[in-house]
PDB file of C-alpha atoms in Angstrom:
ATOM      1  CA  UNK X   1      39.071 -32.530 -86.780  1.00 52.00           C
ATOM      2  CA  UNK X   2      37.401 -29.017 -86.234  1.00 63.00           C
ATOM      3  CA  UNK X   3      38.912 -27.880 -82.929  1.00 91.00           C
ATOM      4  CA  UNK X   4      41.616 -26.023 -82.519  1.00 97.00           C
ATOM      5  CA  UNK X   5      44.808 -27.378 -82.148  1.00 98.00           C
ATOM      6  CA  UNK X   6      47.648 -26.993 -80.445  1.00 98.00           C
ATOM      7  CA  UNK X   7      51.111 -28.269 -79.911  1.00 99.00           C
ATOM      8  CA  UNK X   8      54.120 -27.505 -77.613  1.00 99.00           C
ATOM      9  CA  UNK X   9      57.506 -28.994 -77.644  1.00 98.00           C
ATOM     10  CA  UNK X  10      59.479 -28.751 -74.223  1.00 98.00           C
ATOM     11  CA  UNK X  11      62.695 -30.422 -73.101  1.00 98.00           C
ATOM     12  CA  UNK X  12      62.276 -31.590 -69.468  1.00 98.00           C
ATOM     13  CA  UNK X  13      58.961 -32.133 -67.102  1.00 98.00           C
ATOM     14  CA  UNK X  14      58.672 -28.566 -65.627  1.00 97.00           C
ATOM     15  CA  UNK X  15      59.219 -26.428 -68.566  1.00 96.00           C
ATOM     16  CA  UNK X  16      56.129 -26.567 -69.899  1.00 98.00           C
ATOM     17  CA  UNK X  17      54.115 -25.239 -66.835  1.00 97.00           C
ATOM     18  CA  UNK X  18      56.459 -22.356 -65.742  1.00 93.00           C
ATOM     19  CA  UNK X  19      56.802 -20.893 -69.243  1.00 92.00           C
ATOM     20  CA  UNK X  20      52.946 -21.931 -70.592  1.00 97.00           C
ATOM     21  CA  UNK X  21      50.956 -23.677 -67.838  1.00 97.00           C
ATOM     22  CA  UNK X  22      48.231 -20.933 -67.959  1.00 97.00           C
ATOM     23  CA  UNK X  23      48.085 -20.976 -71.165  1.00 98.00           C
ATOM     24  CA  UNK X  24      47.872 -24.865 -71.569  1.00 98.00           C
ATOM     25  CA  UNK X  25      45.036 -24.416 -69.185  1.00 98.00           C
ATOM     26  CA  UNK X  26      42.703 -21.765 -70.650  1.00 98.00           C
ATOM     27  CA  UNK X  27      43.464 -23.564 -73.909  1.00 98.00           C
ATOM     28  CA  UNK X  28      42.120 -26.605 -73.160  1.00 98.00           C
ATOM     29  CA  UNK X  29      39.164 -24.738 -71.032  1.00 98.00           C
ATOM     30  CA  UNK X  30      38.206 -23.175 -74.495  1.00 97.00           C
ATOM     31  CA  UNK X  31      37.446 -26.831 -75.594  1.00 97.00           C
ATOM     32  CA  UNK X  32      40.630 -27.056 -77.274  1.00 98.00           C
ATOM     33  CA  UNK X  33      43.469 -29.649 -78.387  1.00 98.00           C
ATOM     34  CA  UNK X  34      46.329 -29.486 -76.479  1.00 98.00           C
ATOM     35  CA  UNK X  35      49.242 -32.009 -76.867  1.00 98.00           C
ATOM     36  CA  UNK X  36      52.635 -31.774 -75.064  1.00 99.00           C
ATOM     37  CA  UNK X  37      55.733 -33.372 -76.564  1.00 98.00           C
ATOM     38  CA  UNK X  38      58.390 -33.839 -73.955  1.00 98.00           C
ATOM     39  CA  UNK X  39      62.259 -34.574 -75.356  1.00 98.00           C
ATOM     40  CA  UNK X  40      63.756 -35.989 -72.390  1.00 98.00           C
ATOM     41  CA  UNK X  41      62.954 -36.990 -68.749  1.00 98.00           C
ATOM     42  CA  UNK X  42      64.934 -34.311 -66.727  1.00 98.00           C
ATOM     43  CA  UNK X  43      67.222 -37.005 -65.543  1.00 98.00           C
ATOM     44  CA  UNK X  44      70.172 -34.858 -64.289  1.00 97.00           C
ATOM     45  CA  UNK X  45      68.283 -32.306 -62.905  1.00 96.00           C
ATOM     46  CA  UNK X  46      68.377 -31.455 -59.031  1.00 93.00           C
ATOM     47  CA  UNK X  47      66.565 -33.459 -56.591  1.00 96.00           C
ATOM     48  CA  UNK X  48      64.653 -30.844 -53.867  1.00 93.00           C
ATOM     49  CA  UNK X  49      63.017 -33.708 -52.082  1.00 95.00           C
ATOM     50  CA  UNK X  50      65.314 -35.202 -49.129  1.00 95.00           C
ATOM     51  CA  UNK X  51      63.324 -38.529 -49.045  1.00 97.00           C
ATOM     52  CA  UNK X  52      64.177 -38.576 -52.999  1.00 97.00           C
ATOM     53  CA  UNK X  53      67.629 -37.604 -53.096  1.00 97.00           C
ATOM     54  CA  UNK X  54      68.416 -41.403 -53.879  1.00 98.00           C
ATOM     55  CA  UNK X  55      66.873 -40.887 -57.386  1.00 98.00           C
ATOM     56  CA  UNK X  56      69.907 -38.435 -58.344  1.00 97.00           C
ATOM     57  CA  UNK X  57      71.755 -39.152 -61.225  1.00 97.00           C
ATOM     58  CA  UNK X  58      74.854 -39.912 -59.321  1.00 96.00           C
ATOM     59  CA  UNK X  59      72.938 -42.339 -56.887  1.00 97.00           C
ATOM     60  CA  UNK X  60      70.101 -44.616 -58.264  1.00 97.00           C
ATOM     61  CA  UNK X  61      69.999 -42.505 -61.386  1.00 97.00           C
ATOM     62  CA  UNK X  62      66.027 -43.506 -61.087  1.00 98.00           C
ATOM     63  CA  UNK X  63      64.974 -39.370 -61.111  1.00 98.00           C
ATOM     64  CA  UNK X  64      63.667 -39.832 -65.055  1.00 98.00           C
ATOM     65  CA  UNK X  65      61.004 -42.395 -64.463  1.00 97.00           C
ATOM     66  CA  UNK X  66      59.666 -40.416 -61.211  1.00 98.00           C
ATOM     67  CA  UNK X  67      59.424 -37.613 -63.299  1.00 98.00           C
ATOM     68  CA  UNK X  68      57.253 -39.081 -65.656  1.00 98.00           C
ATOM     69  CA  UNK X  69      54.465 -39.534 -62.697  1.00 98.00           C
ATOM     70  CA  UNK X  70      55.210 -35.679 -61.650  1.00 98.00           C
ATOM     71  CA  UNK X  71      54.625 -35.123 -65.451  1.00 98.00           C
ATOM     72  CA  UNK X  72      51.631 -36.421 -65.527  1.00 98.00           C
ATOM     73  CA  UNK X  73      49.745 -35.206 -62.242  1.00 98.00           C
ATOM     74  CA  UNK X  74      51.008 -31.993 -63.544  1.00 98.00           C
ATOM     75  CA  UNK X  75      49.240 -32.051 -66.675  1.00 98.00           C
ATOM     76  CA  UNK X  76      45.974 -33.304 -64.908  1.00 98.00           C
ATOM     77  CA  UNK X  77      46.320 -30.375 -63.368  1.00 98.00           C
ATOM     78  CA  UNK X  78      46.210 -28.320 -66.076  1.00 98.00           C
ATOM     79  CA  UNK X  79      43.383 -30.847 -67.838  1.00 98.00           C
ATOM     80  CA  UNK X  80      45.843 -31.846 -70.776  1.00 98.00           C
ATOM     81  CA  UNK X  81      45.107 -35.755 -71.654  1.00 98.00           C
ATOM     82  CA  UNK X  82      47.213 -35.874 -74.765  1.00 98.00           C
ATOM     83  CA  UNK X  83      50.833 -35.684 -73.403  1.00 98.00           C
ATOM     84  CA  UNK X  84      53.329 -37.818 -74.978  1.00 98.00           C
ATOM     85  CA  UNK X  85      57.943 -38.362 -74.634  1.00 98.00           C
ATOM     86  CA  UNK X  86      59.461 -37.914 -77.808  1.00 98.00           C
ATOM     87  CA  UNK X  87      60.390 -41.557 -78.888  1.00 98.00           C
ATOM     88  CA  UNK X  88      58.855 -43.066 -76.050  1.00 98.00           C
ATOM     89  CA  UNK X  89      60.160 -43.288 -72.451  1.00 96.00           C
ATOM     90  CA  UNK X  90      64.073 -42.612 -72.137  1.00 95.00           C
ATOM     91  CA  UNK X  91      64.727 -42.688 -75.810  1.00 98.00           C
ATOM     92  CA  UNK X  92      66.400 -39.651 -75.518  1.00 98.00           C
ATOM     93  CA  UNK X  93      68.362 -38.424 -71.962  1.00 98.00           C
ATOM     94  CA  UNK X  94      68.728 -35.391 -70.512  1.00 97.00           C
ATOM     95  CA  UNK X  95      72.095 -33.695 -71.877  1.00 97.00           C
ATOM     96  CA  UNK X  96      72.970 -31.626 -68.473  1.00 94.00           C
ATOM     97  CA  UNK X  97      75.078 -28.104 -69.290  1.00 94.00           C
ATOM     98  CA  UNK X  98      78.130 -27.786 -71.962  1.00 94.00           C
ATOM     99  CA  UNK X  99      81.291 -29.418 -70.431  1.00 95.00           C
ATOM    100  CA  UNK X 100      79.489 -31.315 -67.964  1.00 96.00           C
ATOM    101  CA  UNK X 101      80.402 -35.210 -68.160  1.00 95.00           C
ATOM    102  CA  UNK X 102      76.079 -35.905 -68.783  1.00 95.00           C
ATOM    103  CA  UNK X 103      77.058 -33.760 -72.105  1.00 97.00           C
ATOM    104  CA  UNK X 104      79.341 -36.130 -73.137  1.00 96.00           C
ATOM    105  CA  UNK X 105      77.063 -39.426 -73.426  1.00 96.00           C
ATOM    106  CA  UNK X 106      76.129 -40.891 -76.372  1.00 96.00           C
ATOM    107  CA  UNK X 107      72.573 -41.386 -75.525  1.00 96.00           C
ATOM    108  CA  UNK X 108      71.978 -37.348 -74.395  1.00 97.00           C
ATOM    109  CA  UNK X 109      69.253 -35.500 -76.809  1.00 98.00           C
ATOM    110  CA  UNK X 110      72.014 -32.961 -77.397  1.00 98.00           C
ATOM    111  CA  UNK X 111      73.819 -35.425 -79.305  1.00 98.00           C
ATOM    112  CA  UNK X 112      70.752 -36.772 -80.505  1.00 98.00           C
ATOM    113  CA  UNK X 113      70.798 -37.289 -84.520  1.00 98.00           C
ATOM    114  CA  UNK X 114      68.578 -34.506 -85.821  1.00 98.00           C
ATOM    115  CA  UNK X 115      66.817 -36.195 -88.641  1.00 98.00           C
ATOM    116  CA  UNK X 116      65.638 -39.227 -86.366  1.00 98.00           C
ATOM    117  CA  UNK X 117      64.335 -36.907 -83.786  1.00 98.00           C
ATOM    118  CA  UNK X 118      62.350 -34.821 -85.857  1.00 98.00           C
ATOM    119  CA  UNK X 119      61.321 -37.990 -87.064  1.00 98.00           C
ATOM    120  CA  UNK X 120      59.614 -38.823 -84.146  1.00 98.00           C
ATOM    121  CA  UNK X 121      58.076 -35.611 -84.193  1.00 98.00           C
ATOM    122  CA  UNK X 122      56.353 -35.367 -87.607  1.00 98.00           C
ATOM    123  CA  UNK X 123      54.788 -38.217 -86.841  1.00 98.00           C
ATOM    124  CA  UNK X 124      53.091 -36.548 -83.968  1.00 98.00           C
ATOM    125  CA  UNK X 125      52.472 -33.132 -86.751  1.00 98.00           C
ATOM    126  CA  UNK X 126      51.070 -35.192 -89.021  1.00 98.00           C
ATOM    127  CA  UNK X 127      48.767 -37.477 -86.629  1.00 98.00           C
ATOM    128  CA  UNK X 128      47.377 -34.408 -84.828  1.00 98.00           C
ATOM    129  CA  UNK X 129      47.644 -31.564 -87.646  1.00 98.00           C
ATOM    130  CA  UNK X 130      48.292 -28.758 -85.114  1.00 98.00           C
ATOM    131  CA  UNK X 131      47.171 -25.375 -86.086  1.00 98.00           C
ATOM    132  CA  UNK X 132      49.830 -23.853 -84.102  1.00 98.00           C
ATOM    133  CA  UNK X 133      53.577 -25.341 -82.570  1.00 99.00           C
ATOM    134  CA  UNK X 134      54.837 -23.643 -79.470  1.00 98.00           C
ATOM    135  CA  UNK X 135      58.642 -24.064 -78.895  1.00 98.00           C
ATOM    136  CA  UNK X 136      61.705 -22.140 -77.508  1.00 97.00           C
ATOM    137  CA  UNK X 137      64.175 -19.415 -79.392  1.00 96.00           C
ATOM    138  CA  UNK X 138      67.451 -20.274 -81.125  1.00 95.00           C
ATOM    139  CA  UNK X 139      68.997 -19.906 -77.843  1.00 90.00           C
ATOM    140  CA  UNK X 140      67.094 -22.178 -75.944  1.00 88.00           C
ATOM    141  CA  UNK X 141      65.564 -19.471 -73.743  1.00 85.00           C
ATOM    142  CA  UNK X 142      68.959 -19.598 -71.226  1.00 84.00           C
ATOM    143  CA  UNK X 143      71.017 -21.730 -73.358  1.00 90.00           C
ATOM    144  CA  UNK X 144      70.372 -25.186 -72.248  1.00 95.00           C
ATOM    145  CA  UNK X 145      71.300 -27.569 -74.710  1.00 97.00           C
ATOM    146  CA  UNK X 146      67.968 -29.575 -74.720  1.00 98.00           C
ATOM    147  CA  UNK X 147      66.348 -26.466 -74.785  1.00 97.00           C
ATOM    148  CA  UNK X 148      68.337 -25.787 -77.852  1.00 97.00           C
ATOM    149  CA  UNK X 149      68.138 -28.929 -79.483  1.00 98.00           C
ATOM    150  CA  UNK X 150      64.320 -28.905 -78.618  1.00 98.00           C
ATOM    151  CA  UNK X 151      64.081 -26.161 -80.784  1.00 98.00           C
ATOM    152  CA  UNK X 152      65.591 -27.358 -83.849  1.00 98.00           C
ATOM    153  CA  UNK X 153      63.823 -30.808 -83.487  1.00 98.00           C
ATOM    154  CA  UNK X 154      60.618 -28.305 -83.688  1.00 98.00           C
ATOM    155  CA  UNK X 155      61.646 -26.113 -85.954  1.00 98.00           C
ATOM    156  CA  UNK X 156      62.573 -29.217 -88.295  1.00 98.00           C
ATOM    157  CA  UNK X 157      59.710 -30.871 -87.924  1.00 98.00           C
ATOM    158  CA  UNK X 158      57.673 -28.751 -88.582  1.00 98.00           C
ATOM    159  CA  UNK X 159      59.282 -28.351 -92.246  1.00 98.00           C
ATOM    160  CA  UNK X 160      59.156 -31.661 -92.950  1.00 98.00           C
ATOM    161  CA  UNK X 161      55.868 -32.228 -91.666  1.00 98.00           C
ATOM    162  CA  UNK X 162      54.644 -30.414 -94.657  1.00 98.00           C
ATOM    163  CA  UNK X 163      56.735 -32.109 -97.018  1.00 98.00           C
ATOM    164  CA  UNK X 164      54.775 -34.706 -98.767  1.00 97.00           C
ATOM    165  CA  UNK X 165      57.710 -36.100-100.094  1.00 97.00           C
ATOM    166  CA  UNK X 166      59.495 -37.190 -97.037  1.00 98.00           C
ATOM    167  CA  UNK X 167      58.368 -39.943 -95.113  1.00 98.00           C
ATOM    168  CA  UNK X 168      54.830 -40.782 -96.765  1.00 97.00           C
ATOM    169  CA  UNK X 169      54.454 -43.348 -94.242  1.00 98.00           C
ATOM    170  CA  UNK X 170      53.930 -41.363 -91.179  1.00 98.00           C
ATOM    171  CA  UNK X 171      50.835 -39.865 -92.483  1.00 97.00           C
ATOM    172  CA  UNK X 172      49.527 -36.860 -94.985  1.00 97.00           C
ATOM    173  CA  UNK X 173      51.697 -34.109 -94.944  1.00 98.00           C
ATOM    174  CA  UNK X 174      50.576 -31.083 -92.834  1.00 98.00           C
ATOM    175  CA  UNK X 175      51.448 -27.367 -92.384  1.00 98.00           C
ATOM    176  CA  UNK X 176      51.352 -25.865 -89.288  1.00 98.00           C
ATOM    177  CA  UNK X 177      50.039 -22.240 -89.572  1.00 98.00           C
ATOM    178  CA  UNK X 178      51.448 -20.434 -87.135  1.00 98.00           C
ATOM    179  CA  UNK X 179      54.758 -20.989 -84.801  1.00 98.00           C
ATOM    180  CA  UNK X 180      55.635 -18.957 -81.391  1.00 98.00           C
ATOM    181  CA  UNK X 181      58.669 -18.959 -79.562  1.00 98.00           C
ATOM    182  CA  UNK X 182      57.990 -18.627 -75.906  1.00 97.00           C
ATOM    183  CA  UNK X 183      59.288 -15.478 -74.145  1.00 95.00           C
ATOM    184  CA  UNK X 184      60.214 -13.487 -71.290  1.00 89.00           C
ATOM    185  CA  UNK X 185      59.793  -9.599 -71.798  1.00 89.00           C
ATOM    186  CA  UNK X 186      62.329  -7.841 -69.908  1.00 88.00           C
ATOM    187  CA  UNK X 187      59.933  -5.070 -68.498  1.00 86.00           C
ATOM    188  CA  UNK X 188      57.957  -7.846 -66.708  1.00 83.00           C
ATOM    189  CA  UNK X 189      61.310  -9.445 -65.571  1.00 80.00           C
ATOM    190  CA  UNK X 190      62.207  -5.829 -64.193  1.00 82.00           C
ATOM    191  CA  UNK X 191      59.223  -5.317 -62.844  1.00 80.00           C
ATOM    192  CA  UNK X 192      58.483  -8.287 -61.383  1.00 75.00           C
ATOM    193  CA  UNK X 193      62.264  -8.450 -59.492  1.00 78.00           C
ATOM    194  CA  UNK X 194      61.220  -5.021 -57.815  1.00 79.00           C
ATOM    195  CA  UNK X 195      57.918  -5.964 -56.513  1.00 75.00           C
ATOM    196  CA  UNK X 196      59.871  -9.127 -55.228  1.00 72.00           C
ATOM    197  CA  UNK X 197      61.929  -6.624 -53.268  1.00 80.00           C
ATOM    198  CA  UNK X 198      59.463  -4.288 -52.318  1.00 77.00           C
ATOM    199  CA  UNK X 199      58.223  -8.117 -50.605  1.00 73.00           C
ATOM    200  CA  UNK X 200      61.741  -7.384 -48.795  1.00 73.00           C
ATOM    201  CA  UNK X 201      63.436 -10.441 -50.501  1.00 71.00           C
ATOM    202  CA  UNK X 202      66.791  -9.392 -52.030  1.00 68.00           C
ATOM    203  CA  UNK X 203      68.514 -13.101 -52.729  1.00 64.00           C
ATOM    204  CA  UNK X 204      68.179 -15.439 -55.120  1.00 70.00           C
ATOM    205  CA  UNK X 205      66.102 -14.000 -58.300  1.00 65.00           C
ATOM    206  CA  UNK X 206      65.182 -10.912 -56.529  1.00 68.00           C
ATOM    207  CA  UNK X 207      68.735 -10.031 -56.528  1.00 71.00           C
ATOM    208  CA  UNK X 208      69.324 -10.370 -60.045  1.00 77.00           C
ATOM    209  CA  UNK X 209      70.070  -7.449 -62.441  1.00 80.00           C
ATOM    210  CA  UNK X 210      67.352  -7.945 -65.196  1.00 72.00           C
ATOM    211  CA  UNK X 211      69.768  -6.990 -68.083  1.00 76.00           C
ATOM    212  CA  UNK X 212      72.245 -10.102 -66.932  1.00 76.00           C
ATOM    213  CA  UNK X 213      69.186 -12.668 -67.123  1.00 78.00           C
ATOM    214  CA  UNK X 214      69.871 -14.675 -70.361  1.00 79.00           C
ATOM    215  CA  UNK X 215      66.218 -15.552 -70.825  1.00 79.00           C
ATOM    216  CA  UNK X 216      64.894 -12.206 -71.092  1.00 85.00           C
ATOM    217  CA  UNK X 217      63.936 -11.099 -74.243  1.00 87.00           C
ATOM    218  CA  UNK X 218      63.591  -6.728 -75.229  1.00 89.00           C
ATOM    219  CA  UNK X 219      60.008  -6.345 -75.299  1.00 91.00           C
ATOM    220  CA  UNK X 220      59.553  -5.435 -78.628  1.00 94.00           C
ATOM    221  CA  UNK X 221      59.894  -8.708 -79.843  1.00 95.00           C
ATOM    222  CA  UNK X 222      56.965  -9.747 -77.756  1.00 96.00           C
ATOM    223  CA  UNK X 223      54.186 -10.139 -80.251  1.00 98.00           C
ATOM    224  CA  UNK X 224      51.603 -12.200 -78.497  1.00 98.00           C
ATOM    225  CA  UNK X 225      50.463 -11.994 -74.761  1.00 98.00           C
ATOM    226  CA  UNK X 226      48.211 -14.626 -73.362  1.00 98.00           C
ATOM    227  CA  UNK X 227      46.113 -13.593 -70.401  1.00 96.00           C
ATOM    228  CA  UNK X 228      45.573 -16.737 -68.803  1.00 96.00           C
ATOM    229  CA  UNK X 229      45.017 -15.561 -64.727  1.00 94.00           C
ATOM    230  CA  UNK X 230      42.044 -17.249 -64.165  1.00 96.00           C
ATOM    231  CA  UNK X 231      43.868 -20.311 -64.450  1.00 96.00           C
ATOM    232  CA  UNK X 232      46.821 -19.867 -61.847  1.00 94.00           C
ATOM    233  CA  UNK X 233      45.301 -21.999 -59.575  1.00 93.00           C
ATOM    234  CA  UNK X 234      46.266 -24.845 -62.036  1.00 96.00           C
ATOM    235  CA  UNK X 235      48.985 -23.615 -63.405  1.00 95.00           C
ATOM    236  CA  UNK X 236      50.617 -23.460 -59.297  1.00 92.00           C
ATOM    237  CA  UNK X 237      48.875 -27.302 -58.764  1.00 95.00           C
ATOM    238  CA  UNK X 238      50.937 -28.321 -61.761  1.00 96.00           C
ATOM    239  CA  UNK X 239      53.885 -26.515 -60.895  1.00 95.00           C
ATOM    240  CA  UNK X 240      53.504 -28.015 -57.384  1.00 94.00           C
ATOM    241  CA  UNK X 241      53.480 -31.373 -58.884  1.00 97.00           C
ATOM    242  CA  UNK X 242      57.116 -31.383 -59.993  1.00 97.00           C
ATOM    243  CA  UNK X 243      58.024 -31.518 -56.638  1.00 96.00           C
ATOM    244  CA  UNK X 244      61.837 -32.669 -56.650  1.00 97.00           C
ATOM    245  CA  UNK X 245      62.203 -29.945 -58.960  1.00 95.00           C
ATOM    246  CA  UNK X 246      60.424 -26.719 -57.675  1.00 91.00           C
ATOM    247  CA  UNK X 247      59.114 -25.372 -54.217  1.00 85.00           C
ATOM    248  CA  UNK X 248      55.755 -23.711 -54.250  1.00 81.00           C
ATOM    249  CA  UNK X 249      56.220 -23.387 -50.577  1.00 76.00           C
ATOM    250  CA  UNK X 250      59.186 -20.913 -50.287  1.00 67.00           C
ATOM    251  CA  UNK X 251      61.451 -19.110 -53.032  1.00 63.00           C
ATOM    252  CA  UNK X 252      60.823 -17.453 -56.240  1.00 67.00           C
ATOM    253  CA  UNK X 253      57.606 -19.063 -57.237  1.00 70.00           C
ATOM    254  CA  UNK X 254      55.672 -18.772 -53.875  1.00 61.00           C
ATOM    255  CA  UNK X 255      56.839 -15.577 -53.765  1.00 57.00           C
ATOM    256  CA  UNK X 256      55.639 -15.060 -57.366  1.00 57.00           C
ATOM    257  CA  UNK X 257      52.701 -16.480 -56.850  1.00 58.00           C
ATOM    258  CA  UNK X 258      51.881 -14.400 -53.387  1.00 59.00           C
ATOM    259  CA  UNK X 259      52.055 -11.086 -56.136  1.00 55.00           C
ATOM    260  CA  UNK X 260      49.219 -12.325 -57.665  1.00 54.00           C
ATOM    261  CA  UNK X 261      47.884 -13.557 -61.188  1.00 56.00           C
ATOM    262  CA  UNK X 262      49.595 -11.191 -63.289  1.00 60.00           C
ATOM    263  CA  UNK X 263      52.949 -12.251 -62.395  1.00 70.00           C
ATOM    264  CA  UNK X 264      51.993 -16.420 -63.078  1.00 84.00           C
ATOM    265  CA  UNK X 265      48.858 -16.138 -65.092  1.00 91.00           C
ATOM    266  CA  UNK X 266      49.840 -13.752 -67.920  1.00 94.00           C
ATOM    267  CA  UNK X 267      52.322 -15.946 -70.659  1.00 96.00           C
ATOM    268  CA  UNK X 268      54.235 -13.726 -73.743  1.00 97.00           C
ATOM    269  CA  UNK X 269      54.836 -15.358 -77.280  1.00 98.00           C
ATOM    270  CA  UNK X 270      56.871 -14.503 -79.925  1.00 98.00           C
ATOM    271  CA  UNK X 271      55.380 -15.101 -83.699  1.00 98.00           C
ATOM    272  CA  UNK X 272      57.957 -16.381 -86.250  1.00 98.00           C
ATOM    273  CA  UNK X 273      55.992 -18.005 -88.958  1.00 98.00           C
ATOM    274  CA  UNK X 274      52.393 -17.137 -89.839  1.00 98.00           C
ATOM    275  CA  UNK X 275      50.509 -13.610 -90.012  1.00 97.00           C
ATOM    276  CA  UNK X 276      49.588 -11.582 -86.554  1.00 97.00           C
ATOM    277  CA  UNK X 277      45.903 -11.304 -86.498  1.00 97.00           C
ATOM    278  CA  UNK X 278      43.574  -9.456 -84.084  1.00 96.00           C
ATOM    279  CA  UNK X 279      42.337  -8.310 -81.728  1.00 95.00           C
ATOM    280  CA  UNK X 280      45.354  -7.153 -80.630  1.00 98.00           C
ATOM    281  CA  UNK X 281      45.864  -5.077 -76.913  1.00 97.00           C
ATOM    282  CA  UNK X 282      46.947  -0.973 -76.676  1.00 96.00           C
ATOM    283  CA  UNK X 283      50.553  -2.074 -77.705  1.00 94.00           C
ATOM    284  CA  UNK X 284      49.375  -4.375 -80.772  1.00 97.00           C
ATOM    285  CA  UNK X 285      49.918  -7.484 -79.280  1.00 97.00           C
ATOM    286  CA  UNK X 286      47.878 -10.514 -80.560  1.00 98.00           C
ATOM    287  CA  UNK X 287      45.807 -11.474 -77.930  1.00 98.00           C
ATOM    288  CA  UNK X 288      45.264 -15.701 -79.101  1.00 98.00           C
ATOM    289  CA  UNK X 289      47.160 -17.677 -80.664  1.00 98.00           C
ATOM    290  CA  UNK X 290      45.271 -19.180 -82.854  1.00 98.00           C
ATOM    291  CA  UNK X 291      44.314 -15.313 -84.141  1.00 98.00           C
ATOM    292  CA  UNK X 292      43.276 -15.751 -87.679  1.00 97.00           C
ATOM    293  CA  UNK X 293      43.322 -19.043 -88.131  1.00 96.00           C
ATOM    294  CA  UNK X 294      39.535 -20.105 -89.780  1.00 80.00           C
TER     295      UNK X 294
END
């Protein structure tokens, strides 16, 4: 194995393009290996589609399996061949929000027993050897409890992943040099909800007070920045390929996208284990994520 390799751990089909589609992209431009673990299928989540409103949970409950095709067109999109479901298909469901009844099933990731998820995941650590994991915060990003639980099936993982003494059997024990934590600076929140104004939209996100957004992080705890506009075009395909759960045709991300690249093509990182390396931009930002890794 001498390319580069990276991994990402998301919760639902979606998450991985809005927060690092470009960056998924350019990555596997470069001639690198990039593998996707999804945690769950997405299968409470809101149908946009009219013709597909059957699929909702409350009605056929069928939205999980579609999702899996939207999964993968988006991921030709962005050129990523390796994508795999943590488990396999359906082994673990989407949880929905704290105190909603899709919380309280037995089968919902959130309640998912840590150990034999991670499981599941060091098997993948250990069969690809990533040189870097991309994840979420503590928090989830907004709080979502798969977003949440994604991150400790990661962060878990990835520790015993480079334990040789647990679980020989699914494969040589490997350490993963560097982690990241996606983020959302809040001067590019702030200044992204004004030039959506300026646009003369002032509902939906453009009406939002930056400082109330729970996914915002302060900006100094931004430590990597990815420039990856030359690859919106792929990054708004894949995006577009989730159809029953985002519009590219009106709202916040056509409207993102009609501000250009910088708003959907530039992706921020936050390093929590391994070194910062260089070359690093005028606020000393890494500038790769794979920066110092031999």
């Amino acid at each position: 194995m001498s390319a580069r390799r990276l991994l990402l751990v998301h919760a639902h089909p979606d998450d991985e393009t809005i927060g690092s589609g470009a960056t998924m992209a350019k990555y596997v431009a470069n001639g690198d290996n990039v593998t996707l673990v999804t945690c769950t299928l997405g299968e409470e989540g809101e149908v946009l589609v009219p013709d597909l409103s059957h699929l909702a949970a409350d009605q056929e409950d069928g939205l999980g399996a579609h999702r899996i095709t939207e999964l993968g067109n988006a991921m030709a999109a962005l050129g990523v061949t390796d994508w795999r479901l943590l488990g396999g298909p359906g082994a673990y469901r989407d949880s929905g929000m704290i105190g909603t009844p899709p919380n309280d099933r037995a089968d919902c990731f959130w309640r998912a027993d840590l150990l034999d998820a991670a499981r599941h995941l060091v098997a993948v650590i250990r069969d690809e050897q990533p040189h870097v994991l991309v994840t979420y915060d503590d928090f989830g990003g907004y709080g979502h409890p798969d977003h949440i639980q994604a991150h400790r099936v990661a962060m878990y993982a990835a520790s015993l992943a480079a334990a040789p003494s647990f679980a020989p059997e699914l494969g040589q024990a490997w350490s993963i040099h560097k982690v990241y934590w996606t983020a959302f600076p809040r001067s590019v929140m702030k200044a992204g909800i004004e030039a959506l104004r300026s646009m003369g939209e002032d509902t939906g996100f453009a009406a939002q007070d930056p400082d109330d957004l729970p996914f915002v992080c302060d900006d100094e705890l931004v430590t990597t920045v990815i420039d990856g506009t030359e690859y919106v075009d792929r990054k708004m395909e894949a995006l577009a390929a989730h159809a029953t759960q985002i519009s590219t045709e009106s709202g916040f991300f056509a409207l993102s996208n009609n501000l250009g690249s910088q708003v959907m093509g530039v992706e921020y990182f936050r390093l929590v284990h391994g070194e910062p390396a260089g070359p690093f931009d005028q606020d000393g930002r890494e500038l790769d994520l794979f920066a110092g890794i031999e």
